Coordinates of N, CA and C in Angstrom, one line a residue:
Chain A
D43 N 121.5 105.8 66.6 CA 120.0 105.7 66.9 C 119.3 106.6 65.8
A44 N 118.9 105.9 64.7 CA 118.3 106.6 63.6 C 116.9 107.2 64.0
R45 N 116.7 108.5 63.6 CA 115.4 109.1 63.9 C 115.0 110.0 62.8
V46 N 113.7 110.2 62.8 CA 113.2 111.2 61.8 C 113.4 112.6 62.5
T47 N 113.9 113.6 61.8 CA 114.0 114.9 62.3 C 113.1 115.9 61.6
Q48 N 112.7 116.9 62.3 CA 111.8 117.9 61.7 C 112.2 119.2 62.2
T49 N 112.2 120.2 61.3 CA 112.5 121.6 61.6 C 111.5 122.5 61.0
P50 N 111.1 123.6 61.6 CA 111.4 124.0 63.0 C 110.6 123.2 63.9
R51 N 110.9 123.2 65.2 CA 110.0 122.5 66.2 C 108.8 123.3 66.5
H52 N 109.0 124.6 66.5 CA 107.9 125.6 66.8 C 107.9 126.7 65.8
K53 N 106.8 127.1 65.3 CA 106.7 128.2 64.4 C 105.5 129.1 64.7
V54 N 105.7 130.3 65.0 CA 104.6 131.3 65.1 C 104.6 132.3 64.0
T55 N 103.5 132.4 63.3 CA 103.5 133.3 62.2 C 102.2 134.0 62.1
E56 N 102.2 135.0 61.2 CA 100.9 135.8 61.0 C 100.2 135.3 59.8
M57 N 98.9 135.4 59.9 CA 98.0 135.0 58.8 C 98.5 135.6 57.5
G58 N 98.5 134.8 56.5 CA 98.9 135.2 55.2 C 100.4 134.9 54.8
Q59 N 101.2 134.6 55.8 CA 102.6 134.3 55.6 C 102.8 132.9 55.1
E60 N 103.9 132.7 54.4 CA 104.3 131.4 53.9 C 105.0 130.6 55.1
V61 N 104.7 129.4 55.2 CA 105.3 128.5 56.2 C 105.9 127.3 55.5
T62 N 107.1 127.0 55.8 CA 107.8 125.8 55.3 C 108.2 124.9 56.4
M63 N 107.8 123.7 56.4 CA 108.2 122.7 57.4 C 109.1 121.6 56.7
R64 N 110.1 121.2 57.4 CA 111.1 120.3 56.7 C 111.2 119.0 57.6
C65 N 111.5 117.9 56.8 CA 111.6 116.6 57.5 C 112.7 115.8 56.8
Q66 N 113.5 115.2 57.7 CA 114.6 114.3 57.2 C 114.2 112.9 57.6
P67 N 113.8 112.1 56.7 CA 113.4 110.7 57.0 C 114.6 109.9 57.5
I68 N 114.4 108.8 58.1 CA 115.4 107.8 58.4 C 116.1 107.3 57.2
L69 N 117.5 107.3 57.2 CA 118.2 106.9 56.0 C 117.8 105.5 55.6
G70 N 117.5 105.4 54.3 CA 117.1 104.1 53.8 C 115.6 103.9 53.7
H71 N 114.8 104.7 54.4 CA 113.4 104.6 54.3 C 112.9 105.2 53.0
N72 N 112.0 104.5 52.3 CA 111.6 105.0 51.0 C 110.2 105.6 51.0
T73 N 109.5 105.6 52.2 CA 108.2 106.1 52.3 C 108.1 107.2 53.3
V74 N 107.5 108.3 53.0 CA 107.5 109.5 53.9 C 106.0 110.0 53.9
F75 N 105.6 110.2 55.1 CA 104.2 110.7 55.4 C 104.1 112.0 56.1
W76 N 103.2 112.8 55.8 CA 102.9 114.0 56.5 C 101.5 113.9 57.2
Y77 N 101.5 114.1 58.5 CA 100.2 114.1 59.3 C 100.0 115.4 60.0
R78 N 98.8 115.7 60.3 CA 98.4 116.8 61.1 C 97.6 116.4 62.3
Q79 N 98.0 116.9 63.5 CA 97.2 116.5 64.7 C 96.3 117.7 65.0
T80 N 95.0 117.3 65.0 CA 94.0 118.3 65.4 C 93.1 117.7 66.5
M81 N 92.5 118.6 67.2 CA 91.6 118.1 68.3 C 90.4 117.3 67.7
M82 N 89.9 117.8 66.6 CA 88.7 117.1 66.0 C 89.0 115.9 65.2
Q83 N 90.1 115.9 64.5 CA 90.4 114.8 63.5 C 91.4 113.8 64.1
G84 N 92.0 114.1 65.2 CA 93.1 113.3 65.7 C 94.3 113.4 64.8
L85 N 94.8 112.2 64.3 CA 95.9 112.2 63.4 C 95.4 112.1 62.0
E86 N 95.6 113.1 61.2 CA 95.0 113.2 59.9 C 96.1 113.1 58.8
L87 N 96.0 112.2 57.9 CA 97.1 112.1 56.9 C 96.9 113.1 55.8
L88 N 97.9 113.9 55.6 CA 97.9 114.9 54.6 C 98.4 114.5 53.2
A89 N 99.5 113.8 53.2 CA 100.2 113.4 52.0 C 101.2 112.3 52.3
Y90 N 101.5 111.5 51.2 CA 102.7 110.6 51.4 C 103.3 110.3 50.1
F91 N 104.6 109.9 50.2 CA 105.5 109.7 49.1 C 106.1 108.3 49.2
R92 N 106.4 107.7 48.1 CA 107.2 106.5 48.0 C 108.2 106.8 47.0
N93 N 109.5 106.5 47.3 CA 110.6 106.8 46.4 C 110.5 108.2 45.8
R94 N 110.2 109.1 46.6 CA 110.1 110.5 46.3 C 108.9 110.9 45.5
A95 N 108.1 109.9 45.0 CA 107.0 110.3 44.2 C 105.7 110.4 45.1
P96 N 104.9 111.4 44.8 CA 103.7 111.6 45.6 C 102.7 110.5 45.3
L97 N 102.2 109.8 46.3 CA 101.2 108.7 46.1 C 99.8 109.1 46.4
D98 N 99.7 110.0 47.4 CA 98.3 110.4 47.8 C 98.5 111.7 48.6
D99 N 97.8 112.7 48.0 CA 97.7 114.0 48.8 C 96.3 114.4 48.9
S100 N 95.4 113.5 48.9 CA 94.0 113.8 49.0 C 93.6 114.4 50.3
G101 N 94.4 114.3 51.3 CA 94.0 114.8 52.6 C 94.5 116.3 52.8
M102 N 95.1 116.8 51.8 CA 95.7 118.1 51.9 C 94.8 119.2 51.1
P103 N 94.6 120.3 51.7 CA 93.9 121.4 51.0 C 94.8 121.9 49.9
K104 N 94.4 121.6 48.6 CA 95.3 121.9 47.5 C 95.6 123.3 47.2
D105 N 94.7 124.2 47.6 CA 94.8 125.6 47.2 C 95.9 126.3 48.0
R106 N 96.3 125.7 49.2 CA 97.3 126.4 50.0 C 98.4 125.5 50.4
F107 N 98.2 124.2 50.4 CA 99.3 123.3 50.9 C 100.0 122.7 49.7
S108 N 101.3 122.5 49.8 CA 102.0 121.7 48.9 C 103.1 120.9 49.6
A109 N 103.3 119.7 49.1 CA 104.3 118.8 49.7 C 105.2 118.3 48.6
E110 N 106.5 118.3 48.9 CA 107.5 117.8 47.9 C 108.6 117.0 48.6
M111 N 109.3 116.3 47.7 CA 110.6 115.6 48.2 C 111.7 116.0 47.2
P112 N 112.4 117.0 47.4 CA 113.5 117.4 46.5 C 114.5 116.4 46.4
D113 N 114.8 115.6 47.4 CA 115.7 114.5 47.4 C 115.3 113.5 48.4
A114 N 116.0 112.4 48.5 CA 115.6 111.3 49.4 C 115.8 111.6 50.8
T115 N 116.6 112.7 51.1 CA 116.8 113.0 52.5 C 116.0 114.2 53.0
L116 N 115.1 114.7 52.2 CA 114.4 115.9 52.6 C 113.0 115.9 52.0
A117 N 112.0 116.1 52.9 CA 110.6 116.3 52.5 C 110.2 117.6 53.1
T118 N 109.4 118.4 52.3 CA 108.9 119.7 52.7 C 107.4 119.8 52.6
L119 N 106.8 120.5 53.5 CA 105.4 120.8 53.5 C 105.3 122.3 53.6
K120 N 104.6 122.9 52.6 CA 104.5 124.4 52.6 C 103.0 124.8 52.7
I121 N 102.8 125.9 53.4 CA 101.5 126.4 53.4 C 101.6 127.9 53.0
Q122 N 100.9 128.2 52.0 CA 100.9 129.6 51.4 C 99.6 130.0 50.8
P123 N 98.8 130.9 51.3 CA 99.1 131.6 52.6 C 98.5 130.9 53.8
S124 N 99.1 131.1 54.9 CA 98.7 130.4 56.1 C 97.5 131.1 56.7
E125 N 96.7 130.3 57.4 CA 95.5 130.8 58.0 C 95.4 130.3 59.5
P126 N 94.7 131.0 60.4 CA 94.7 130.6 61.8 C 94.2 129.1 61.9
R127 N 93.3 128.6 61.1 CA 92.8 127.3 61.2 C 93.9 126.2 60.8
D128 N 95.0 126.7 60.3 CA 96.1 125.7 60.1 C 96.9 125.5 61.3
S129 N 96.7 126.2 62.4 CA 97.4 125.9 63.6 C 97.2 124.5 64.1
A130 N 98.3 123.8 64.3 CA 98.2 122.4 64.6 C 99.7 121.9 64.8
V131 N 99.8 120.7 65.2 CA 101.1 120.0 65.2 C 101.2 119.2 63.9
Y132 N 102.3 119.3 63.2 CA 102.5 118.6 61.9 C 103.6 117.6 62.1
F133 N 103.2 116.3 61.9 CA 104.2 115.3 62.1 C 104.6 114.7 60.7
C134 N 105.9 114.4 60.6 CA 106.4 113.6 59.5 C 106.8 112.2 60.0
A135 N 106.5 111.2 59.2 CA 106.9 109.8 59.6 C 107.5 109.2 58.4
S136 N 108.4 108.2 58.6 CA 109.0 107.5 57.5 C 109.0 106.0 57.8
G137 N 109.1 105.2 56.7 CA 109.1 103.8 56.8 C 109.5 103.1 55.5
L138 N 109.4 101.8 55.5 CA 109.8 101.0 54.3 C 108.7 100.6 53.4
G139 N 107.5 101.2 53.7 CA 106.3 100.9 52.9 C 105.7 99.6 53.2
G140 N 104.6 99.3 52.5 CA 103.8 98.1 52.7 C 103.2 98.2 54.1
G141 N 103.3 97.2 54.9 CA 102.7 97.2 56.3 C 103.8 97.6 57.3
D142 N 104.9 98.1 56.9 CA 106.0 98.4 57.8 C 105.6 99.5 58.8
T143 N 106.3 99.4 59.9 CA 106.1 100.5 61.0 C 106.5 101.8 60.4
Q144 N 105.7 102.8 60.8 CA 106.1 104.2 60.5 C 106.7 104.8 61.7
Y145 N 107.8 105.5 61.5 CA 108.6 106.1 62.6 C 108.3 107.6 62.5
F146 N 107.8 108.2 63.6 CA 107.4 109.6 63.7 C 108.5 110.5 64.1
G147 N 108.6 111.7 63.5 CA 109.4 112.7 64.0 C 108.8 113.4 65.2
P148 N 109.5 114.4 65.8 CA 109.0 115.1 66.9 C 107.9 116.1 66.7
G149 N 107.7 116.4 65.4 CA 106.6 117.3 65.1 C 107.0 118.8 65.0
T150 N 106.2 119.6 64.3 CA 106.4 121.0 64.2 C 105.1 121.6 64.7
R151 N 105.2 122.4 65.8 CA 104.0 123.0 66.3 C 103.8 124.4 65.6
L152 N 102.8 124.5 64.8 CA 102.5 125.7 64.1 C 101.4 126.5 64.7
T153 N 101.6 127.8 64.9 CA 100.6 128.7 65.4 C 100.5 129.9 64.4
V154 N 99.3 130.0 63.9 CA 99.1 131.1 62.9 C 98.2 132.1 63.6
L155 N 98.7 133.4 63.8 CA 97.9 134.4 64.5 C 97.0 135.2 63.5
Chain B
I284 N 90.3 101.6 53.6 CA 89.9 101.2 55.0 C 89.4 102.5 55.7
L285 N 88.1 102.4 56.1 CA 87.5 103.5 56.8 C 87.0 103.0 58.1
N286 N 86.4 103.9 58.9 CA 85.7 103.5 60.1 C 86.5 102.7 61.1
V287 N 87.6 103.2 61.5 CA 88.3 102.6 62.6 C 87.8 103.1 63.9
E288 N 87.4 102.2 64.7 CA 86.8 102.6 66.0 C 87.6 102.0 67.1
Q289 N 87.8 102.8 68.1 CA 88.5 102.4 69.3 C 87.6 102.6 70.5
S290 N 87.6 101.7 71.4 CA 86.9 101.8 72.7 C 87.6 101.2 73.8
P291 N 87.4 101.8 75.0 CA 86.7 103.0 75.2 C 87.5 104.2 74.8
Q292 N 86.9 105.4 74.8 CA 87.6 106.6 74.4 C 88.6 107.0 75.5
S293 N 88.2 106.8 76.7 CA 89.2 107.1 77.8 C 88.9 106.1 78.9
L294 N 90.0 106.0 79.8 CA 90.0 105.0 80.8 C 90.8 105.5 82.0
H295 N 90.3 105.4 83.2 CA 91.0 105.7 84.4 C 91.1 104.5 85.2
V296 N 92.3 104.1 85.5 CA 92.5 102.9 86.4 C 93.5 103.2 87.5
Q297 N 93.5 102.3 88.5 CA 94.5 102.5 89.6 C 95.8 101.7 89.2
E298 N 96.9 102.2 89.7 CA 98.2 101.5 89.5 C 98.0 100.0 90.0
G299 N 98.5 99.1 89.1 CA 98.3 97.7 89.4 C 97.2 97.0 88.7
D300 N 96.2 97.8 88.3 CA 95.1 97.2 87.6 C 95.5 96.8 86.2
S301 N 94.9 95.7 85.7 CA 95.1 95.3 84.3 C 94.0 95.9 83.5
T302 N 94.2 96.2 82.2 CA 93.2 96.8 81.4 C 93.3 96.3 80.0
N303 N 92.3 96.6 79.2 CA 92.4 96.2 77.8 C 91.5 97.2 77.0
F304 N 91.9 97.4 75.7 CA 91.2 98.3 74.8 C 90.9 97.5 73.5
T305 N 89.9 98.0 72.8 CA 89.5 97.4 71.5 C 89.7 98.3 70.3
C306 N 90.1 97.7 69.2 CA 90.1 98.4 68.0 C 89.3 97.6 67.0
S307 N 88.3 98.2 66.3 CA 87.5 97.6 65.3 C 87.8 98.2 64.0
F308 N 87.9 97.4 62.9 CA 88.2 97.9 61.6 C 87.5 97.0 60.6
P309 N 87.2 97.6 59.4 CA 86.7 96.7 58.3 C 87.7 95.7 57.9
S310 N 87.3 94.4 57.7 CA 88.3 93.4 57.4 C 88.6 93.3 55.9
S311 N 87.9 94.0 55.1 CA 88.3 94.0 53.7 C 89.5 94.8 53.4
N312 N 90.3 94.4 52.4 CA 91.5 95.1 52.0 C 92.5 95.3 53.2
F313 N 92.5 94.3 54.1 CA 93.4 94.4 55.3 C 94.8 93.9 54.9
Y314 N 95.8 94.6 55.4 CA 97.2 94.2 55.2 C 97.9 94.0 56.5
A315 N 97.8 95.1 57.4 CA 98.5 95.0 58.7 C 97.7 95.9 59.7
L316 N 97.9 95.6 61.0 CA 97.3 96.4 62.0 C 98.5 96.9 62.9
H317 N 98.5 98.2 63.1 CA 99.5 98.8 63.9 C 98.9 99.3 65.2
W318 N 99.7 99.2 66.3 CA 99.4 99.9 67.6 C 100.5 100.9 67.9
Y319 N 100.1 102.1 68.3 CA 101.1 103.1 68.7 C 100.7 103.6 70.1
R320 N 101.7 104.0 70.8 CA 101.6 104.7 72.1 C 102.0 106.1 71.9
W321 N 101.1 107.0 72.4 CA 101.3 108.5 72.2 C 101.2 109.2 73.5
E322 N 102.3 109.6 74.0 CA 102.3 110.4 75.3 C 102.1 111.9 74.9
T323 N 101.5 112.6 75.9 CA 101.3 114.0 75.7 C 102.6 114.7 75.4
A324 N 102.5 115.6 74.4 CA 103.6 116.5 74.0 C 104.8 115.7 73.3
K325 N 104.5 114.5 73.0 CA 105.5 113.7 72.3 C 105.0 113.2 71.0
S326 N 105.7 112.4 70.2 CA 105.2 111.8 69.0 C 104.8 110.4 69.2
P327 N 104.0 109.9 68.3 CA 103.5 108.5 68.4 C 104.7 107.5 68.3
E328 N 104.7 106.5 69.2 CA 105.8 105.5 69.2 C 105.2 104.1 68.9
A329 N 105.8 103.5 67.9 CA 105.3 102.2 67.5 C 105.4 101.1 68.6
L330 N 104.3 100.4 68.8 CA 104.3 99.3 69.7 C 104.4 97.9 69.0
F331 N 103.4 97.7 68.1 CA 103.3 96.4 67.4 C 102.8 96.6 66.0
V332 N 103.2 95.7 65.2 CA 102.6 95.5 63.8 C 102.2 94.0 63.7
M333 N 101.0 93.8 63.3 CA 100.5 92.4 63.2 C 99.9 92.3 61.8
T334 N 100.0 91.1 61.2 CA 99.5 90.9 59.9 C 98.6 89.7 59.8
L335 N 98.9 88.7 60.6 CA 98.2 87.4 60.4 C 97.0 87.2 61.4
N336 N 95.9 86.6 60.9 CA 94.9 86.3 61.8 C 95.4 85.4 63.0
G337 N 95.1 85.8 64.2 CA 95.5 85.0 65.3 C 96.9 85.5 65.9
D338 N 97.5 86.5 65.2 CA 98.8 87.0 65.7 C 98.6 87.5 67.1
E339 N 99.7 87.2 67.9 CA 99.8 87.8 69.3 C 101.2 88.4 69.4
K340 N 101.3 89.6 69.9 CA 102.6 90.2 70.1 C 102.6 90.6 71.6
K341 N 103.9 90.6 72.1 CA 104.0 91.0 73.5 C 105.3 91.9 73.7
K342 N 105.2 92.9 74.5 CA 106.3 93.8 74.8 C 106.2 94.2 76.3
G343 N 107.0 93.4 77.1 CA 106.9 93.7 78.5 C 105.5 93.4 79.0
R344 N 104.8 94.3 79.6 CA 103.5 94.1 80.2 C 102.4 94.4 79.2
I345 N 102.8 94.7 78.0 CA 101.8 95.1 77.0 C 101.7 93.9 76.0
S346 N 100.5 93.5 75.6 CA 100.4 92.5 74.6 C 99.2 92.9 73.7
A347 N 99.1 92.3 72.5 CA 98.1 92.6 71.6 C 97.7 91.3 70.8
T348 N 96.4 91.2 70.4 CA 96.0 90.1 69.6 C 95.3 90.7 68.4
L349 N 95.1 89.8 67.4 CA 94.5 90.3 66.1 C 93.6 89.2 65.6
N350 N 92.4 89.7 65.2 CA 91.4 88.8 64.5 C 91.0 89.5 63.2
T351 N 91.6 89.1 62.1 CA 91.3 89.8 60.8 C 90.0 89.3 60.2
K352 N 89.5 88.2 60.6 CA 88.2 87.7 60.0 C 87.1 88.5 60.5
E353 N 87.1 88.9 61.8 CA 86.0 89.7 62.3 C 86.4 91.2 62.5
G354 N 87.6 91.5 62.2 CA 88.0 92.9 62.2 C 88.2 93.5 63.5
Y355 N 89.0 92.9 64.4 CA 89.2 93.6 65.7 C 90.6 93.2 66.2
S356 N 91.1 94.0 67.1 CA 92.4 93.8 67.8 C 92.2 94.3 69.2
Y357 N 92.8 93.5 70.2 CA 92.8 93.9 71.6 C 94.2 94.3 72.0
L358 N 94.3 95.3 72.8 CA 95.5 95.6 73.5 C 95.4 95.4 75.0
Y359 N 96.3 94.7 75.6 CA 96.2 94.4 77.0 C 97.4 95.0 77.7
I360 N 97.1 95.6 78.9 CA 98.2 96.1 79.8 C 98.0 95.4 81.1
K361 N 99.0 94.7 81.5 CA 99.0 93.9 82.8 C 99.7 94.7 83.9
G362 N 99.0 94.9 85.0 CA 99.6 95.7 86.1 C 100.0 97.1 85.7
S363 N 99.0 97.9 85.3 CA 99.2 99.2 84.8 C 100.1 100.0 85.8
Q364 N 101.0 100.8 85.2 CA 101.8 101.7 86.0 C 101.6 103.2 85.5
P365 N 101.8 104.2 86.4 CA 101.6 105.6 85.9 C 102.3 105.9 84.6
E366 N 103.5 105.3 84.4 CA 104.2 105.6 83.1 C 103.5 105.0 81.9
D367 N 102.4 104.2 82.1 CA 101.7 103.7 81.0 C 100.6 104.7 80.5
S368 N 100.5 105.8 81.3 CA 99.5 106.8 80.9 C 99.8 107.4 79.5
A369 N 98.9 107.3 78.6 CA 99.2 107.8 77.2 C 97.9 107.5 76.4
T370 N 97.9 107.9 75.2 CA 96.8 107.6 74.3 C 97.4 106.4 73.4
Y371 N 96.5 105.4 73.3 CA 96.9 104.2 72.5 C 96.1 104.3 71.2
L372 N 96.8 104.3 70.1 CA 96.2 104.4 68.8 C 96.3 103.1 68.0
C373 N 95.3 102.7 67.3 CA 95.4 101.6 66.4 C 95.3 102.1 65.0
A374 N 95.9 101.4 64.0 CA 95.8 101.9 62.7 C 96.0 100.7 61.7
P375 N 94.9 100.3 61.1 CA 95.0 99.3 60.0 C 95.6 99.9 58.8
S376 N 96.1 99.1 57.9 CA 96.6 99.6 56.7 C 96.3 98.6 55.6
G377 N 96.2 99.1 54.4 CA 96.2 98.3 53.2 C 97.6 98.1 52.7
N378 N 97.9 97.5 51.6 CA 99.2 97.2 51.2 C 100.0 98.4 50.6
T379 N 99.3 99.6 50.6 CA 100.0 100.8 50.1 C 100.8 101.4 51.3
G380 N 100.6 100.9 52.5 CA 101.4 101.5 53.6 C 100.6 102.6 54.3
K381 N 99.6 103.1 53.7 CA 98.8 104.2 54.3 C 98.1 103.7 55.5
L382 N 98.3 104.3 56.7 CA 97.6 104.0 57.9 C 96.4 104.8 58.1
I383 N 95.4 104.2 58.6 CA 94.2 105.0 59.0 C 94.1 104.9 60.5
F384 N 94.3 106.0 61.2 CA 94.4 106.0 62.6 C 93.0 106.1 63.2
G385 N 92.7 105.4 64.3 CA 91.6 105.6 65.1 C 91.8 106.8 66.0
Q386 N 90.7 107.2 66.7 CA 90.8 108.3 67.6 C 91.6 108.0 68.9
G387 N 91.8 106.8 69.1 CA 92.6 106.5 70.3 C 91.9 106.2 71.6
T388 N 92.5 105.5 72.5 CA 92.0 105.3 73.8 C 93.0 106.0 74.7
T389 N 92.5 106.9 75.5 CA 93.4 107.6 76.5 C 93.4 107.0 77.8
L390 N 94.5 106.5 78.3 CA 94.6 105.8 79.5 C 95.3 106.7 80.6
Q391 N 94.7 106.8 81.7 CA 95.2 107.5 82.9 C 95.4 106.5 84.0
V392 N 96.6 106.3 84.5 CA 96.8 105.4 85.6 C 97.2 106.2 86.8
K393 N 96.4 106.1 87.8 CA 96.6 106.8 89.1 C 97.5 106.0 90.0
P394 N 98.5 106.7 90.6 CA 99.3 106.0 91.6 C 98.6 105.6 92.8

């Protein structure tokens, strides 16, 4: 049963600390997405990759957020420095691109104190 | 694709009632329309993907239709059950694969 995995599932940190969230897409999927769930915005797209190349990161605050795909089995989302307003659930999703279904991971719940 | 609207925002029904929700989206640059079911404290789960005008999809008691010319999709649930309680998201996409999610319709089914 292929699934998207995310680590950690929960992260509590203090303001100013670096946070790294990891995602393992479903094997064979070439498109990876990072979303953030907030009360105001619902599901907000932060960035996405196709074949490991970033296609769109316009939804991401560039000064503190960065997203990378070091290889086809790992996507990372980093926040440095973290701020309390970054507290949210961060979801990773993967798919085959085009209009294909995106499969979501379980999410990382981040709390920045 | 911008301005995805879902209505109603929330809905409370009794077990056994049938219900439907609407998703409206701009019809320009349309490639596909996705419906997701999102239970509290879980991750969104794909229900349907539709691409062609007039498409209809069904999964058990849940079905969906698509009108790409006028830019809307309906989701129907027949004989709602408490386990159907969730937020239902629609998301149109262009051919880049990027989904634009609506705010969702939150359904609460009372036993």
